[in-house]
Short mmCIF file of C-alpha atoms in Angstrom, two decimals:
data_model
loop_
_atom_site.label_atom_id
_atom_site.label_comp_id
_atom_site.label_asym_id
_atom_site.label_seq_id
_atom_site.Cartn_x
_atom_site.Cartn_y
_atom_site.Cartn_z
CA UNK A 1 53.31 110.42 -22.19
CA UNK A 2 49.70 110.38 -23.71
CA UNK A 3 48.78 113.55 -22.22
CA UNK A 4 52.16 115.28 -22.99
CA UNK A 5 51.71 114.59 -26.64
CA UNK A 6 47.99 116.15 -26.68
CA UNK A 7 49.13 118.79 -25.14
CA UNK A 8 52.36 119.52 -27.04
CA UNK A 9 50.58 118.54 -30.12
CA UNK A 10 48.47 122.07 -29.64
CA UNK A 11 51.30 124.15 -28.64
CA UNK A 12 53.37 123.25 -31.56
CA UNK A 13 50.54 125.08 -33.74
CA UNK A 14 50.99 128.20 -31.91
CA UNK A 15 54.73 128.08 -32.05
CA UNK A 16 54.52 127.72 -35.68
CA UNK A 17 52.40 130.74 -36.38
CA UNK A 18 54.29 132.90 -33.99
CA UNK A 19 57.60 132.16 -34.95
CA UNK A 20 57.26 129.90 -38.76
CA UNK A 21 56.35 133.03 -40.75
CA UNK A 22 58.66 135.62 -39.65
CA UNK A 23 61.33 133.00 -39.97
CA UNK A 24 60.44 132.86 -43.63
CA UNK A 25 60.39 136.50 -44.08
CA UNK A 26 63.27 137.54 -42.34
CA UNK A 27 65.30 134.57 -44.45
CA UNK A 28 64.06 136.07 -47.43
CA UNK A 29 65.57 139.62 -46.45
CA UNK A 30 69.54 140.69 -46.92
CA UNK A 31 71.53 140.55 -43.60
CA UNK A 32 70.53 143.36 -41.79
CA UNK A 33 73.76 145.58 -41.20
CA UNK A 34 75.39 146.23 -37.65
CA UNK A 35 75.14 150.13 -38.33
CA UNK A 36 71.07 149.04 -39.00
CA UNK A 37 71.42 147.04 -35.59
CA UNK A 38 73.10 149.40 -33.58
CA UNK A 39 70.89 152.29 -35.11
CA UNK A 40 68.12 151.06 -33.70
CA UNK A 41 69.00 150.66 -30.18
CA UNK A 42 69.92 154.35 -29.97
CA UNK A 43 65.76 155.03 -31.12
CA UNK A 44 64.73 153.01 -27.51
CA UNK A 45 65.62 151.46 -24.07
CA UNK A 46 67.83 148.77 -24.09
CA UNK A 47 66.74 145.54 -25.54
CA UNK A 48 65.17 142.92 -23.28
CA UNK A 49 68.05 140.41 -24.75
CA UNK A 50 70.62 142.39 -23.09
CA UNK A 51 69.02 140.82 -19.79
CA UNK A 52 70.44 137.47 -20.68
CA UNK A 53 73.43 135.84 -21.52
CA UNK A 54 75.21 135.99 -24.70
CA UNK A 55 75.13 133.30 -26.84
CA UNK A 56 77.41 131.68 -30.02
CA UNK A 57 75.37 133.35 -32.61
CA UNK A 58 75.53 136.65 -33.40
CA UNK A 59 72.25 138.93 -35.37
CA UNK A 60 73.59 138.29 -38.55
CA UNK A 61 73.96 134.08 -37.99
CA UNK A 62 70.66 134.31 -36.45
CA UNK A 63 69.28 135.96 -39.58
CA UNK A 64 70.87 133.27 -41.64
CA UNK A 65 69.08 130.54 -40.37
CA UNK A 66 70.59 129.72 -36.59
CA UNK A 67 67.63 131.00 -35.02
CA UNK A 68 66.23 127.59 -35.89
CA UNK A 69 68.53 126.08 -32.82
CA UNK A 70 67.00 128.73 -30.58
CA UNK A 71 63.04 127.80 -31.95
CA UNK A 72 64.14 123.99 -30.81
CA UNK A 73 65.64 124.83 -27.76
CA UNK A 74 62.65 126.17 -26.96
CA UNK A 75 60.01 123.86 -27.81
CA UNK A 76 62.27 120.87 -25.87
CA UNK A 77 61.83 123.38 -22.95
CA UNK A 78 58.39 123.38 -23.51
CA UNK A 79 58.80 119.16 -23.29
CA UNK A 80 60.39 119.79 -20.32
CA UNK A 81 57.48 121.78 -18.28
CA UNK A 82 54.65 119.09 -19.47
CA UNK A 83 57.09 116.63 -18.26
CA UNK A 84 57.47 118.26 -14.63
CA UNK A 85 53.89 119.48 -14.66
CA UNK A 86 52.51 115.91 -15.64
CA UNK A 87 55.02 113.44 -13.50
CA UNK A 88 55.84 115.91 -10.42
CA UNK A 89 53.90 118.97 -9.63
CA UNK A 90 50.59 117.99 -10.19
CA UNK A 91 50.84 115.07 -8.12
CA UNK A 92 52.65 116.71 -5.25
CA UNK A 93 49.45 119.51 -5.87
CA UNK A 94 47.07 116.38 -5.60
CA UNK A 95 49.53 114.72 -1.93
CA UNK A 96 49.01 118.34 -0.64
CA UNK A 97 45.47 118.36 -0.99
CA UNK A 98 45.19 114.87 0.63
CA UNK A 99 47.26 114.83 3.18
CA UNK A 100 46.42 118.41 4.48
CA UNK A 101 42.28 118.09 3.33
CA UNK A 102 42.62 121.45 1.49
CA UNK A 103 39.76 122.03 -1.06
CA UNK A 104 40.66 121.86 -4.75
CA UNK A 105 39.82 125.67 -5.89
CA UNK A 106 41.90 126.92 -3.01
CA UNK A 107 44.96 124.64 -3.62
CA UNK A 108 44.58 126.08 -7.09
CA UNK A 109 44.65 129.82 -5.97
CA UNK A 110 47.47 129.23 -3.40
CA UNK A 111 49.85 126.27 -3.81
CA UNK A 112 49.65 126.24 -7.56
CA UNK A 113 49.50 129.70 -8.39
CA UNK A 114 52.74 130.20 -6.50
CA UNK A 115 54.48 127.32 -8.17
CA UNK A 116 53.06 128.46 -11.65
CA UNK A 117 54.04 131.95 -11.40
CA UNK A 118 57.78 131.24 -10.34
CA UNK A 119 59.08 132.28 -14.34
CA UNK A 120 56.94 135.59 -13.37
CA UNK A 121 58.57 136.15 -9.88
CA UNK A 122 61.84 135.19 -11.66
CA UNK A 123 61.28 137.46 -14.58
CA UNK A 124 60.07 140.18 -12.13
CA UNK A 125 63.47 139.82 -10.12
CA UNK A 126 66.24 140.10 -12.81
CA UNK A 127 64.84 143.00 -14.68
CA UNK A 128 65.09 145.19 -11.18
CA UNK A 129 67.93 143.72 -9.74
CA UNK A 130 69.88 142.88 -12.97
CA UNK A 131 68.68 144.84 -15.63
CA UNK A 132 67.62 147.73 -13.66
CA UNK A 133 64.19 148.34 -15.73
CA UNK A 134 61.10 147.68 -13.69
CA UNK A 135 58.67 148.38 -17.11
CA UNK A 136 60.19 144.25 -17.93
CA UNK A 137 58.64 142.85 -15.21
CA UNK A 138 55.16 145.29 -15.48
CA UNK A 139 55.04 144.41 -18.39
CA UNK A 140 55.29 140.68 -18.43
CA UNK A 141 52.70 140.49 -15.07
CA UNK A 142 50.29 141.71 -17.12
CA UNK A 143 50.69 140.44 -20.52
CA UNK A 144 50.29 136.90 -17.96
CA UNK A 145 47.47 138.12 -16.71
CA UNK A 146 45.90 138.60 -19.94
CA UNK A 147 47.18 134.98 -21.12
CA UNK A 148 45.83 133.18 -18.01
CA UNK A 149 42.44 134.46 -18.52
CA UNK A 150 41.62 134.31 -21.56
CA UNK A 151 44.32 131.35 -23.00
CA UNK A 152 44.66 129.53 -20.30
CA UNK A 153 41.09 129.11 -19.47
CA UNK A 154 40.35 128.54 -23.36
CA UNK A 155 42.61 125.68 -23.49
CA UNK A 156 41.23 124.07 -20.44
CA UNK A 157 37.59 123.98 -21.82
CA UNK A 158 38.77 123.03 -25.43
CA UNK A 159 41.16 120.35 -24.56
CA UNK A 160 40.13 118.51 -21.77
CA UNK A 161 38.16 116.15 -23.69
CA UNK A 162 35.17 116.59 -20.65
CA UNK A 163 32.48 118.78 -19.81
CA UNK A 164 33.31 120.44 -16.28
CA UNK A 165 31.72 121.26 -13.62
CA UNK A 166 32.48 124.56 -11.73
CA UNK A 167 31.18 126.21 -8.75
CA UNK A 168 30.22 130.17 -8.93
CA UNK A 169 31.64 131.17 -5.84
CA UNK A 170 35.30 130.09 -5.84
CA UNK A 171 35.29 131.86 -9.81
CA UNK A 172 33.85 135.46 -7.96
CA UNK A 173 36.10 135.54 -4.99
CA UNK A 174 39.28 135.01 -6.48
CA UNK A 175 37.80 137.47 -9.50
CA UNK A 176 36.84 140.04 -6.88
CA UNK A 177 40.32 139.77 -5.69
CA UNK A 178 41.97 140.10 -9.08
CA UNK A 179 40.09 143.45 -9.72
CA UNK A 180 41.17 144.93 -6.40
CA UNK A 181 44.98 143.79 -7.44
CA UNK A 182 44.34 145.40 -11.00
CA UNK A 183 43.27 148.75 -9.40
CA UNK A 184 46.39 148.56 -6.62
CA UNK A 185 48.60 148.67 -9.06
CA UNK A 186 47.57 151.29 -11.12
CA UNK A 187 47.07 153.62 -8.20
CA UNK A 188 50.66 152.88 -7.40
CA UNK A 189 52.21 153.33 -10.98
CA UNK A 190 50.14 156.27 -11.76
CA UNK A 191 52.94 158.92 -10.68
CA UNK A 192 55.88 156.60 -12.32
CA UNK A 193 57.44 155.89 -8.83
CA UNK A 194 56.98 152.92 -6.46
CA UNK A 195 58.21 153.47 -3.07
CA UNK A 196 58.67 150.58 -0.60
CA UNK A 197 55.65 151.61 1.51
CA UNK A 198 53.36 151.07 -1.93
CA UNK A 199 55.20 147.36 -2.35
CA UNK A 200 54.86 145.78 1.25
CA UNK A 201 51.07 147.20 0.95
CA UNK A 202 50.40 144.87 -1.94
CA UNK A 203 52.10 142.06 0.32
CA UNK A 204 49.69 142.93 3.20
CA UNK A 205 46.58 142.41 0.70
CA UNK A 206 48.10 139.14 -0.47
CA UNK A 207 48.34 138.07 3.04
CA UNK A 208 44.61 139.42 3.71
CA UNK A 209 43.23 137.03 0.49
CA UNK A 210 45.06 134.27 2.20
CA UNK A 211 43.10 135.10 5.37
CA UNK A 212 39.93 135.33 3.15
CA UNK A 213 40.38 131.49 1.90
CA UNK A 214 41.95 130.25 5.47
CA UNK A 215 38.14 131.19 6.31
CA UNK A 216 36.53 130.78 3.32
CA UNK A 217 33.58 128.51 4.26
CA UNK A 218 32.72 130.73 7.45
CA UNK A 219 32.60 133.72 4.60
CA UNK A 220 30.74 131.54 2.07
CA UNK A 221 28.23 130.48 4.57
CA UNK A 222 28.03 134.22 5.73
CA UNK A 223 27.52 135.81 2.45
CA UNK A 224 24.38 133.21 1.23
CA UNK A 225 23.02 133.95 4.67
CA UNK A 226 22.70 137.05 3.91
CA UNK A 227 22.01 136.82 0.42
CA UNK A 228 18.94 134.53 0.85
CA UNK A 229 20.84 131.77 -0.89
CA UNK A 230 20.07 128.32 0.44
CA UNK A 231 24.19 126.70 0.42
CA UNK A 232 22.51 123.19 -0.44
CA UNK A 233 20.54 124.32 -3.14
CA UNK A 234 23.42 122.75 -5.54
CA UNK A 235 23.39 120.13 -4.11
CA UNK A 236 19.74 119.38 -3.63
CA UNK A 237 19.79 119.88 -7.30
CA UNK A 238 22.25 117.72 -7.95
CA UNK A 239 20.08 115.00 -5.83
CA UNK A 240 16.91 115.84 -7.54
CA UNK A 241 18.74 115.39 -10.94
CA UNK A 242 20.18 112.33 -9.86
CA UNK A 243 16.79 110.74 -8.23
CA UNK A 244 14.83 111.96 -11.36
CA UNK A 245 17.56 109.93 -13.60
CA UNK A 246 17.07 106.93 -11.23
CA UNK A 247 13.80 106.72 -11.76
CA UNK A 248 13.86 106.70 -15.18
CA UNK A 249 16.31 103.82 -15.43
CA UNK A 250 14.19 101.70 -12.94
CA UNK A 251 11.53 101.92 -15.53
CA UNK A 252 13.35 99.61 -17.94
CA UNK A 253 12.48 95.92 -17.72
CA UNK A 254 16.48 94.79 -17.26
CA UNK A 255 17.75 97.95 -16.35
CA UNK A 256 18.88 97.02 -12.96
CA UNK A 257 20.64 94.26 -14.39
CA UNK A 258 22.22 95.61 -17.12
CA UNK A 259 23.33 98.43 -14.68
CA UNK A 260 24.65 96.38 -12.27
CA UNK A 261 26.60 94.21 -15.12
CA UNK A 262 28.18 97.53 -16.36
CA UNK A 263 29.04 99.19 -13.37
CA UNK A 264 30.44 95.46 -12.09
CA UNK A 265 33.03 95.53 -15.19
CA UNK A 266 33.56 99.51 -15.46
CA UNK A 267 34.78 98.88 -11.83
CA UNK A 268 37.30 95.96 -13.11
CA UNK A 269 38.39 97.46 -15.52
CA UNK A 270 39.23 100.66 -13.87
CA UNK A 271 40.79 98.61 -11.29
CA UNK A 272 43.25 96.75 -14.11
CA UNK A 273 44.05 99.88 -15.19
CA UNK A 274 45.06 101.66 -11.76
CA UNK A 275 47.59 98.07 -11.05
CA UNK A 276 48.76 98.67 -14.08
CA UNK A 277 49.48 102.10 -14.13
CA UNK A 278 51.24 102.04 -10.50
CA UNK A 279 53.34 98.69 -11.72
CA UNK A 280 54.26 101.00 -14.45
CA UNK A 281 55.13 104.03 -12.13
CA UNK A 282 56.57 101.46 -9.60
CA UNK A 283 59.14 100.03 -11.84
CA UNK A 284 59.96 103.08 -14.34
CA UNK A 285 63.92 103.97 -14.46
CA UNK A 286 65.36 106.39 -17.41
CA UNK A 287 68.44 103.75 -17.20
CA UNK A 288 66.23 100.68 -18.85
CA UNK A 289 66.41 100.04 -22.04
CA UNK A 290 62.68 100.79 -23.88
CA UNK A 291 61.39 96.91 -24.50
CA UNK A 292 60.57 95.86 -28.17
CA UNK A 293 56.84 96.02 -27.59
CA UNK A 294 57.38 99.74 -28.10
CA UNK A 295 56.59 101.29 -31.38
CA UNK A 296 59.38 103.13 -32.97
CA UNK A 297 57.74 106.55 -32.41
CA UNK A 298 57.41 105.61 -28.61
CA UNK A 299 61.39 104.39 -28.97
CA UNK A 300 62.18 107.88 -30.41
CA UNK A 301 60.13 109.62 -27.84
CA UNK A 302 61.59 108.15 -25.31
CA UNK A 303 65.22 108.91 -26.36
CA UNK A 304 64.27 112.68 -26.98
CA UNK A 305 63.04 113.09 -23.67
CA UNK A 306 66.28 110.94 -22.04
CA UNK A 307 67.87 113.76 -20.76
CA UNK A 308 64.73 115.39 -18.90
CA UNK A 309 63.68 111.99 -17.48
CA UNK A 310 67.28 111.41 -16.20
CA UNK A 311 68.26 114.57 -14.67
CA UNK A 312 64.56 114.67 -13.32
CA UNK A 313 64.42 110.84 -11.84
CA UNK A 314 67.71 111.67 -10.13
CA UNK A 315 66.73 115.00 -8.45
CA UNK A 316 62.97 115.05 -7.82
CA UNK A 317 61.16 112.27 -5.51
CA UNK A 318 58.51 111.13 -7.72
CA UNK A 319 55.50 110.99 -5.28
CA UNK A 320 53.12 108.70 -6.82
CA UNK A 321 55.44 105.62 -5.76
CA UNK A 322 54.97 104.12 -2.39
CA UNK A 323 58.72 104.67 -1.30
CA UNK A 324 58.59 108.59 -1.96
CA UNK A 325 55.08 109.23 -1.01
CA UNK A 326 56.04 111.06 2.20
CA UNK A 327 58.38 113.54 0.43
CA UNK A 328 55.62 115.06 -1.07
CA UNK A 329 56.91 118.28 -0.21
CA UNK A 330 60.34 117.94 -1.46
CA UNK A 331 58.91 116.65 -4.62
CA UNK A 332 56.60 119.85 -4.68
CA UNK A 333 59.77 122.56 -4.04
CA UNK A 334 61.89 120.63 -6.87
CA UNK A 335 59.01 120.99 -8.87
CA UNK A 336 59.10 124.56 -8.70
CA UNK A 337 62.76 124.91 -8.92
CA UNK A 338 62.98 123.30 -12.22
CA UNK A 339 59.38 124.64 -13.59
CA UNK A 340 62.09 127.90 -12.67
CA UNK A 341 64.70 127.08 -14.31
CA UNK A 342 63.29 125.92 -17.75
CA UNK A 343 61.20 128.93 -17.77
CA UNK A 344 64.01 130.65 -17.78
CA UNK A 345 65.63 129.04 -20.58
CA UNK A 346 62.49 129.39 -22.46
CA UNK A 347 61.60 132.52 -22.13
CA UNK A 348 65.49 133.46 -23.08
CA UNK A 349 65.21 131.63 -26.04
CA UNK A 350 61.72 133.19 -26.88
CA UNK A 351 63.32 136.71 -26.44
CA UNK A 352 65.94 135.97 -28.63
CA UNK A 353 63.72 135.12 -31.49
CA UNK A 354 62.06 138.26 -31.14
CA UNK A 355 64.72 140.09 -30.95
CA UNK A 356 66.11 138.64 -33.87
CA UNK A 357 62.80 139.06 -35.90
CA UNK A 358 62.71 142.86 -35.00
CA UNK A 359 59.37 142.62 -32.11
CA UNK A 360 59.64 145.53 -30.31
CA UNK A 361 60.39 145.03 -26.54
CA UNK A 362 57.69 146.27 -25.17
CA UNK A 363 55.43 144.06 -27.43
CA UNK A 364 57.64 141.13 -26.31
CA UNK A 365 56.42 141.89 -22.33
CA UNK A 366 53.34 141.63 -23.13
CA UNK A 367 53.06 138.44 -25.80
CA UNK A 368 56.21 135.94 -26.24
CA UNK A 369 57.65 136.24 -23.16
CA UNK A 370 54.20 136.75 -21.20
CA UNK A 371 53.42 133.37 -23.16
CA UNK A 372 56.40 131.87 -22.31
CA UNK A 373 56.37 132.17 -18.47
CA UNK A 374 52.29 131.19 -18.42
CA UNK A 375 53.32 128.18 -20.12
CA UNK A 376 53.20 126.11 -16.20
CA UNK A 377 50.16 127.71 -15.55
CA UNK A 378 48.34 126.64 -19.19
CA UNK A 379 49.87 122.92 -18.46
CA UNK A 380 48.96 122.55 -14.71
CA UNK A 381 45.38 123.83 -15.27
CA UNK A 382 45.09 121.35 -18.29
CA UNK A 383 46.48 118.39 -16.63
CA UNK A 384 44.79 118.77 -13.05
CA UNK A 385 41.14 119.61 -15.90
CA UNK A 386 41.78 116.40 -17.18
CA UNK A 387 41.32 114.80 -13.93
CA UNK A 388 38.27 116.20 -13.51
CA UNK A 389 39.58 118.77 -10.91
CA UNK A 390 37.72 122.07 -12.87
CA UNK A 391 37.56 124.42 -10.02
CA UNK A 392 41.32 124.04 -9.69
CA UNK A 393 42.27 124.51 -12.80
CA UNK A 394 40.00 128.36 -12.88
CA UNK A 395 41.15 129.06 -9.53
CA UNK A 396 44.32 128.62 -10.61
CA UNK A 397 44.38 130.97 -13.73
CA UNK A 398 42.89 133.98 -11.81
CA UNK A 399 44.93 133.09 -8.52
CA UNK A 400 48.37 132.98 -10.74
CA UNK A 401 46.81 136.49 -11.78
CA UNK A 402 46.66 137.47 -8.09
CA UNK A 403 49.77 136.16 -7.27
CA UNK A 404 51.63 137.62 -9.85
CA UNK A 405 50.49 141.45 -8.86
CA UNK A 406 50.80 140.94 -5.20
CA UNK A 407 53.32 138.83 -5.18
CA UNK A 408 55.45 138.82 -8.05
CA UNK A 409 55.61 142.67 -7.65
CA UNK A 410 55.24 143.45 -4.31
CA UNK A 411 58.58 141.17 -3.31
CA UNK A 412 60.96 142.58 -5.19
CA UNK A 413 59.24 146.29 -5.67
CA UNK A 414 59.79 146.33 -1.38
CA UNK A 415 63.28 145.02 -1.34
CA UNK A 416 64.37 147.08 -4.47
CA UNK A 417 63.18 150.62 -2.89
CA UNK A 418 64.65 149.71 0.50
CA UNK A 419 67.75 149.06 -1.31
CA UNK A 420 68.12 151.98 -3.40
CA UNK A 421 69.22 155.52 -2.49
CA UNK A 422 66.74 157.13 -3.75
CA UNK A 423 64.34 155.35 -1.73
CA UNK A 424 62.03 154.60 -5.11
CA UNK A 425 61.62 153.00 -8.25
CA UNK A 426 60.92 154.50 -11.62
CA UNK A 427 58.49 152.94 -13.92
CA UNK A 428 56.99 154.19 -17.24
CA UNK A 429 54.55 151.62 -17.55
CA UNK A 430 51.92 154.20 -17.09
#
């Protein structure tokens, strides 16, 4: 729950200035009118709300103060992806990588840039299929983009609490590959139509950067050959560094002593704390009563949070316990199913403050809702940063990005076109 907090604690700040002074200012106002509401739909497209359910409370409740239940719903949604992030999809991430010896920055550009960008795929699919606007789904792939790489990638460096290491080439490829997505889709939105020819090719060129990292250290090894780069230079660095450090330490009278001493306890007590942590894991049920050792804050916590861990503990394997370690990949696909679903509820709620505040739609694409369905990515990149894992956490920011073009548009842009009389799509995203 330590980690949650920390990174809830951060995200509560933003949520205040996005949403705590417009609140404010809007309260201050009169009621806007229905004529002024209706008015102004007439002026544009129809409103991304329209996309979602209605709900009890109407513009002018909203405007008198029930858009406060909406601004909670949606921070305990935001509870609810740290919680899935933290407990179940970054450990299934972490069984993936083990089991199947995949390397860290290409987990992050494959396994969890899919799972992250779900809310975009999602997002991507109702406004064709169900709203019939494809600008919704433009729009919110690249107000993501934006948000993964320069957010996202903020956050990780800011609150990790470490300094971390990252490797130049993993950063370039998937970069190089995010530029060739960028300029894809602008060639095929530049006439306003997308035909299902234009979608499946962005589906081929996902497929071909999956090649690229099925073969990645054949290309790596290919490109420093010719490059003049030596591949171990890094590493004999690293050696050098370490052997120059070494020797310095070996100078000291009781060094080796005092070394050996520290390293002999470090090693206890990081052992103590891994038994304890897996006894804790072992034995934790939502259906125990919190002990008294807890502090009341941790007692409240843990009765916020009830429901997620409930629902949650009944329907997703948890991995990390001996009994469930095999069902790694059911644990994984739940994961991503409920990172889904409370994205969706989030991003609905988010969309309904904005719409209540006046934000224009297209605005809302490209920030609150953009924000809203990059939330998994900011979390998993955090969480996996924290555990030293830095080339997973990049790789995933600018492989969501990838995914999200390719993927997230190419899908339903293909199946939409085939569908559809006219044989193509209309966009004004240009």
């Amino acid at each position: 729950m330590s980690k949650i907090v920390q990174v809830l604690k951060n995200i509560w700040i933003l949520l205040a200035i996005i949403c705590i002074e417009p609140l404010f200012t809007k309260l201050s106002q009169p009621p806007a009118t229905t004529t002024h509401v209706q008015s102004s739909r007439f002026n544009c497209v129809e409103p991304d709300i329209e996309q979602f359910p209605k709900t009890f409370f109407n513009q002018n409740d909203r405007l008198n103060g029930a858009v406060i239940f909406y601004l909670l719903i949606g921070m305990y949604m935001f509870v609810a992806l740290a919680i899935v992030c933290d407990e179940y999809f970054v450990p299934s991430l972490e069984s993936i990588c083990k089991v199947f010896g995949i390397k860290e920055d290409i987990a992050g550009a494959t396994f969890m840039a899919a799972g992250s960008s779900a809310p975009e795929l999602a997002a991507t699919v109702i406004s064709l299929f169900f709203a019939k606007d494809a600008d919704i789904g433009i729009g919110t792939v690249v107000g993501s983009a934006v948000f993964n790489i320069m957010f996202v990638i903020s956050i990780v460096s800011l609150l990790s609490g470490m300094i971390i290491g990252l490797s130049c080439y993993p950063i370039i490829r998937d970069s190089c590959f995010y530029l060739l997505s960028i300029l894809a889709m602008i060639l095929i939105i530049m006439d306003e139509r997308v035909y299902w020819y234009e979608g499946f090719a962005l589906l081929l060129m996902y497929l071909f950067y999956i090649m690229a990292l099925i073969f990645d250290s054949d290309i790596k090894l290919w490109i420093y050959s010719k490059a003049g780069i030596s591949d171990q230079l890094e590493q004999n660095g690293y050696t050098t560094m370490k052997n120059s450090l070494t020797t310095e330490i070996n100078r000291l009278p009781t060094s080796s002593t005092m070394l050996e001493n520290f390293e002999t306890q470090s090693q206890k007590d990081d052992n103590d704390h891994f038994i304890d942590l897996n006894e804790t894991i072992e034995s934790f049920t939502p259906f125990k009563r919190p002990g008294p050792e807890l502090s009341f804050t941790e007692r409240t916590k843990f009765y916020i949070c009830w429901p997620l861990f409930s629902i949650l503990y009944l329907t997703v394997p948890d991995c990390r316990k001996m009994r469930c370690q095999k069902y790694f990949l059911i644990t994984f696909i739940m994961s991503l199913i409920w990172l889904s679903l409370f994205s969706y509820i989030m991003v609905w709620m988010i969309t309904v403050i904005g719409y209540t505040f006046s934000i224009p739609d297209t605005i809302m694409g490209i920030t609150l809702i953009a924000f809203g369905a990059s939330v998994p990515d900011a979390l998993s990149s955090l969480l996996v940063a924290k555990n030293g894992q830095g080339d997973m956490a990049i790789s995933n920011a600018i492989g969501s990005n990838v995914f999200d073009i390719l993927v997230c548009l190419g899908i339903p842009w293909t199946i939409r076109s085939l569908t559809m009389s006219e044989s193509f799509i209309v966009v004004k995203s240009k």
